[in-house]
C-alpha cells in the first residue's frame, strides 16, 4: 500500500513539474515574441520604404528650351538620388486652364509631389492642393506669382521651389554696353504672365534712370504676337523681352519681324535669345532643375519640411551673345560676354 502511495505521489509531482516547465516555456516564448515581432515589422517597413516607388506629377506650362531643360535637370537629379520614381509629365501647351486640369488630376491620383514648371503652372498647382508638396521652377518672383505681400523668401505651407530671376539691373545695363546709341527702347511681353510684368517694371525703371525712353508693348496670347511685335519694332530702336513663356514659344515669329525691321533684342534668358535675340544675362535652366530635384529628394526621402524651405536661386548668371546677330548689327561685344553655342 505504501508503495502504491509513493508511486501515485511521484506521478503527481512529475505531472506538476511537467506542467510548470510547459508554462515557463510558454511564458518565455510569449515574452520574446513581441520583440521579435517588432523587429520583423521594422525590418519589413524599412525594406518597404527602400523599395517604395514615388510618384511625381510634373505640369509644364509650355514646351520651349528653357522649361524643357529645367524639367530634364529635375528628373535627372531625382532619379540619381531617389532611385524608384515614376514621373507623370504633362504639358499644358501654354494654356492656364489646361494647367489647372493637369494639377487637379495629380491631386486625384494622389501623387507624392508636384513639380510646377513656370508661373501659371505653379498658380494652378497651388489652387489645386494645400497638402501635397509643390515645388516650382522657372518661376521668377514667388511673391508676385502667389500674391504674397512683403514676401520674405519662404512661401510656407506646401510650396517652395527655385527662381530663374537674373539680376534685372544688370540686364538693363546691357543696352549701354551693347547698344549705347539706342535711346528709344521697347519692352515686349505677355501681359497674362505676372512675372513678366514684374520684370518689365523693374527693367523699365532702370532704363529710364539711365536716360532711355521706354514704351511697353504687350500681347495677350500667341495670336497677337506678330502684330504687337511689328508695332514695337516700328516705334523702337531696340527691344527688351523678359523671361516670358509666350514669347519663348513664339521666338521664331518675333525673330522674323525684328530681323526684317533691323531691330536688335536683348532678352531675359538664353532660350529666347537663341531664338530672336542678340544677348542675355541668363541662368542655366538644367542646373536650376537639378536644384529643384535635390529639394524634392530632401522632402520625399529625408523628410524635410517644405514649409520651412526658402526659395533657392541660381548663383552664377552668365552674359551671353549671339555672334551672327551681333555681327549683323555691327555690335562690338565686350570681353566679359561668352558666345552662345547650341549644344
XYZ file of C-alpha atoms in Angstrom:
343
model
C 0.000 0.000 0.000
C 2.766 2.411 0.951
C 4.490 1.534 -2.271
C 1.359 2.393 -4.232
C 1.065 5.729 -2.439
C 4.679 6.554 -3.252
C 4.104 5.725 -6.913
C 1.000 7.929 -7.070
C 2.783 10.809 -5.340
C 5.739 10.516 -7.707
C 3.411 10.591 -10.716
C 1.604 13.660 -9.383
C 4.832 15.545 -8.775
C 6.143 14.654 -12.242
C 2.950 15.912 -13.799
C 3.187 19.116 -11.802
C 6.802 19.651 -12.786
C 5.926 18.956 -16.394
C 3.122 21.479 -16.261
C 5.401 24.089 -14.676
C 8.054 23.502 -17.314
C 5.453 23.818 -20.051
C 4.059 27.006 -18.516
C 7.520 28.514 -18.112
C 8.430 27.706 -21.680
C 5.224 29.281 -22.961
C 5.785 32.381 -20.832
C 9.333 32.745 -22.126
C 8.151 32.363 -25.702
C 5.404 34.881 -25.052
C 7.794 37.435 -23.558
C 10.191 37.127 -26.517
C 7.503 37.212 -29.244
C 6.727 40.959 -29.134
C 10.417 41.873 -29.547
C 10.806 39.507 -32.469
C 7.567 40.727 -33.987
C 8.589 44.419 -33.597
C 11.996 43.774 -35.109
C 10.452 41.957 -38.048
C 7.946 44.764 -38.573
C 10.684 47.394 -38.516
C 12.774 45.403 -40.971
C 9.763 44.944 -43.210
C 8.901 48.648 -43.033
C 12.487 49.646 -43.828
C 12.542 47.293 -46.785
C 9.219 48.633 -47.996
C 10.443 52.227 -47.676
C 13.667 51.396 -49.504
C 11.703 49.785 -52.295
C 8.991 52.465 -52.390
C 8.173 53.900 -55.770
C 7.478 57.627 -55.505
C 5.080 59.210 -57.960
C 5.781 62.773 -59.027
C 3.457 64.807 -61.211
C 5.105 67.375 -63.498
C 2.998 70.126 -65.012
C 4.982 72.205 -67.528
C 3.291 75.259 -68.965
C 4.637 75.056 -72.498
C 7.383 73.395 -74.481
C 10.450 75.521 -75.129
C 14.198 75.074 -74.477
C 14.430 76.731 -71.049
C 11.492 74.886 -69.481
C 12.472 71.624 -71.180
C 15.972 71.924 -69.696
C 14.586 72.594 -66.208
C 12.346 69.523 -66.388
C 15.237 67.383 -67.633
C 17.519 68.568 -64.843
C 14.814 67.892 -62.261
C 14.165 64.354 -63.480
C 17.867 63.503 -63.771
C 18.605 64.662 -60.225
C 15.612 62.876 -58.691
C 16.368 59.609 -60.493
C 20.020 59.762 -59.465
C 19.283 60.334 -55.783
C 15.876 58.747 -55.223
C 16.010 55.704 -57.478
C 12.479 54.326 -57.548
C 10.391 57.109 -59.020
C 7.618 57.377 -61.574
C 7.107 60.686 -63.373
C 3.778 61.736 -64.820
C 4.951 64.548 -67.093
C 2.262 66.648 -68.778
C 2.392 69.803 -70.867
C -0.316 72.471 -70.738
C 0.526 73.846 -74.216
C 0.593 77.386 -72.874
C -2.962 77.277 -71.514
C -3.589 78.096 -67.841
C -6.927 76.254 -67.800
C -5.201 73.111 -69.041
C -2.541 73.542 -66.349
C -5.336 73.590 -63.762
C -6.846 70.397 -65.170
C -3.477 68.675 -65.020
C -2.816 69.806 -61.442
C -6.245 68.619 -60.331
C -5.654 65.241 -61.975
C -2.447 64.863 -59.968
C -4.398 65.518 -56.764
C -6.934 62.870 -57.754
C -4.121 60.401 -58.441
C -2.605 61.123 -55.048
C 0.920 61.851 -56.282
C 3.654 62.257 -53.681
C 4.825 65.624 -55.033
C 4.022 68.097 -57.811
C 6.719 69.913 -59.786
C 5.247 73.029 -61.391
C 7.361 74.400 -64.247
C 6.636 78.130 -64.861
C 4.457 80.614 -63.023
C 0.975 79.689 -64.361
C 1.741 76.022 -63.611
C 2.648 76.979 -60.038
C -0.509 79.047 -59.650
C -2.647 76.185 -60.952
C -1.000 73.696 -58.593
C -1.362 75.998 -55.587
C -5.093 76.306 -56.328
C -5.444 72.524 -56.640
C -3.996 71.425 -53.279
C -2.723 72.738 -49.961
C -1.457 69.366 -48.735
C 0.621 67.721 -51.492
C 4.142 69.254 -51.623
C 4.572 71.610 -54.603
C 7.956 72.683 -55.948
C 8.037 75.422 -58.539
C 10.829 76.002 -61.023
C 11.390 78.607 -63.754
C 9.334 80.961 -61.577
C 10.773 84.456 -61.433
C 9.264 86.001 -58.300
C 7.144 83.916 -55.921
C 5.672 86.871 -54.059
C 4.251 88.217 -57.312
C 3.191 84.799 -58.598
C 1.307 83.897 -55.410
C 0.154 87.409 -54.414
C 2.187 87.425 -51.198
C 2.708 90.896 -49.733
C 6.167 91.653 -48.347
C 7.464 88.292 -49.496
C 10.318 87.185 -47.221
C 11.792 84.428 -49.388
C 9.908 81.490 -47.854
C 6.380 80.759 -49.105
C 5.355 78.428 -46.264
C 2.559 75.865 -46.364
C 3.098 73.205 -49.022
C 5.043 75.322 -51.530
C 8.713 76.065 -52.227
C 10.999 75.841 -55.260
C 13.582 77.663 -57.351
C 13.629 81.025 -59.120
C 15.026 81.873 -62.553
C 15.456 85.539 -61.704
C 18.689 87.015 -63.035
C 19.839 90.488 -61.873
C 17.474 92.770 -63.780
C 19.541 95.925 -63.296
C 22.451 94.159 -64.997
C 20.191 93.163 -67.887
C 19.141 96.786 -68.302
C 22.804 97.865 -68.251
C 23.458 95.665 -71.289
C 21.790 98.274 -73.502
C 24.573 100.784 -72.732
C 27.194 98.050 -73.112
C 25.976 96.775 -76.492
C 23.662 99.460 -77.911
C 24.835 102.799 -76.470
C 23.212 104.827 -79.237
C 19.740 103.325 -78.746
C 17.576 105.811 -76.861
C 14.044 104.542 -77.574
C 13.602 101.079 -76.079
C 10.511 98.913 -76.411
C 9.678 96.278 -73.807
C 7.733 93.347 -75.249
C 5.971 90.654 -73.205
C 2.757 88.763 -72.464
C 0.525 90.658 -70.023
C -1.043 87.396 -68.822
C 2.224 86.377 -67.149
C 2.577 88.044 -63.752
C 6.320 87.558 -63.550
C 6.823 89.150 -66.968
C 5.000 92.228 -65.681
C 7.279 92.286 -62.632
C 10.472 92.050 -64.719
C 9.275 94.630 -67.216
C 8.523 97.151 -64.464
C 11.962 96.739 -62.886
C 13.827 96.977 -66.207
C 11.736 99.938 -67.343
C 12.640 101.865 -64.189
C 16.333 101.027 -64.636
C 16.343 102.079 -68.290
C 14.534 105.344 -67.589
C 17.003 106.092 -64.807
C 19.731 105.667 -67.425
C 18.058 108.278 -69.622
C 16.239 105.969 -72.036
C 12.721 106.486 -73.355
C 10.760 103.303 -72.741
C 7.492 102.130 -74.297
C 5.758 98.927 -73.201
C 4.123 96.624 -75.773
C 2.094 93.655 -74.564
C 0.318 90.756 -76.231
C -2.341 88.610 -74.587
C -1.508 85.263 -76.188
C 0.205 83.728 -79.212
C -2.437 85.070 -81.597
C -1.305 88.692 -81.432
C 2.454 88.249 -81.007
C 3.231 89.112 -84.620
C 1.102 92.262 -84.811
C 2.327 93.630 -81.463
C 5.953 92.880 -82.378
C 5.525 94.722 -85.688
C 4.234 97.796 -83.848
C 7.051 97.623 -81.295
C 9.702 97.334 -83.999
C 8.257 100.247 -85.986
C 8.459 102.562 -82.952
C 11.674 101.419 -81.221
C 15.447 101.322 -81.813
C 15.853 98.155 -79.749
C 13.684 95.777 -77.734
C 13.851 94.026 -74.373
C 11.967 90.765 -73.763
C 11.918 89.444 -70.179
C 11.754 85.779 -69.198
C 8.379 85.156 -70.814
C 6.956 81.761 -71.763
C 4.664 83.005 -74.509
C 7.462 84.978 -76.133
C 9.752 81.958 -75.868
C 7.250 79.744 -77.638
C 6.931 82.352 -80.423
C 10.602 83.329 -80.709
C 10.746 82.412 -84.398
C 7.827 84.744 -85.168
C 9.421 87.580 -83.212
C 12.747 86.955 -84.936
C 11.297 87.152 -88.424
C 9.652 90.506 -87.662
C 12.657 92.001 -85.837
C 15.156 90.870 -88.474
C 13.103 92.425 -91.263
C 12.886 95.682 -89.302
C 16.597 95.575 -88.345
C 15.802 95.791 -84.620
C 18.145 94.111 -82.069
C 16.670 92.434 -78.988
C 18.161 91.880 -75.541
C 16.462 89.006 -73.735
C 15.819 87.804 -70.214
C 17.006 84.251 -70.789
C 19.063 82.076 -73.087
C 16.204 80.231 -74.810
C 14.558 83.403 -76.084
C 17.930 84.891 -77.022
C 18.835 81.866 -79.139
C 15.551 82.278 -80.976
C 15.460 86.014 -81.593
C 17.970 87.987 -79.522
C 21.489 89.363 -79.573
C 22.404 88.869 -75.908
C 21.242 87.936 -72.434
C 22.289 87.690 -68.831
C 20.942 84.237 -68.224
C 20.952 81.259 -65.929
C 21.455 77.555 -66.617
C 17.944 76.076 -66.558
C 19.202 72.486 -66.458
C 21.143 73.274 -63.282
C 18.108 75.105 -61.888
C 16.064 71.958 -62.482
C 18.702 69.872 -60.698
C 18.483 72.172 -57.678
C 14.715 71.692 -57.673
C 15.227 67.928 -57.908
C 17.530 67.980 -54.897
C 14.815 69.797 -52.945
C 12.338 67.055 -53.924
C 14.685 64.360 -52.619
C 15.106 66.197 -49.325
C 11.324 66.326 -48.933
C 10.460 62.778 -50.010
C 13.456 60.819 -48.750
C 14.833 62.892 -45.883
C 11.529 64.184 -44.545
C 12.475 67.879 -44.726
C 9.593 70.239 -44.004
C 8.717 72.096 -47.207
C 7.051 74.902 -45.266
C 10.449 75.977 -43.905
C 12.388 75.679 -47.176
C 13.285 79.085 -48.691
C 13.197 79.695 -52.439
C 16.574 78.889 -54.000
C 18.277 80.915 -56.746
C 20.846 80.230 -59.447
C 24.040 81.868 -58.279
C 26.133 82.321 -61.428
C 24.303 84.087 -64.285
C 26.349 84.459 -67.467
C 26.469 87.186 -70.113
C 25.968 85.511 -73.482
C 25.732 86.811 -77.040
C 24.712 85.514 -80.468
C 27.680 86.029 -82.768
C 25.807 86.075 -86.074
C 23.210 88.611 -84.962
C 25.771 90.873 -83.280
C 27.808 90.884 -86.486
C 24.667 91.691 -88.493
C 24.038 94.782 -86.350
C 27.718 95.775 -86.177
C 27.862 95.371 -82.407
C 31.205 95.312 -80.605
C 30.858 92.766 -77.805
C 32.823 93.320 -74.553
C 35.266 90.658 -73.399
C 33.138 89.583 -70.434
C 30.479 88.120 -72.771
C 30.510 84.449 -73.795
C 29.489 83.352 -77.267
C 26.370 81.184 -77.186
C 26.810 77.829 -78.847
C 23.886 75.453 -79.121
C 24.598 72.019 -77.666
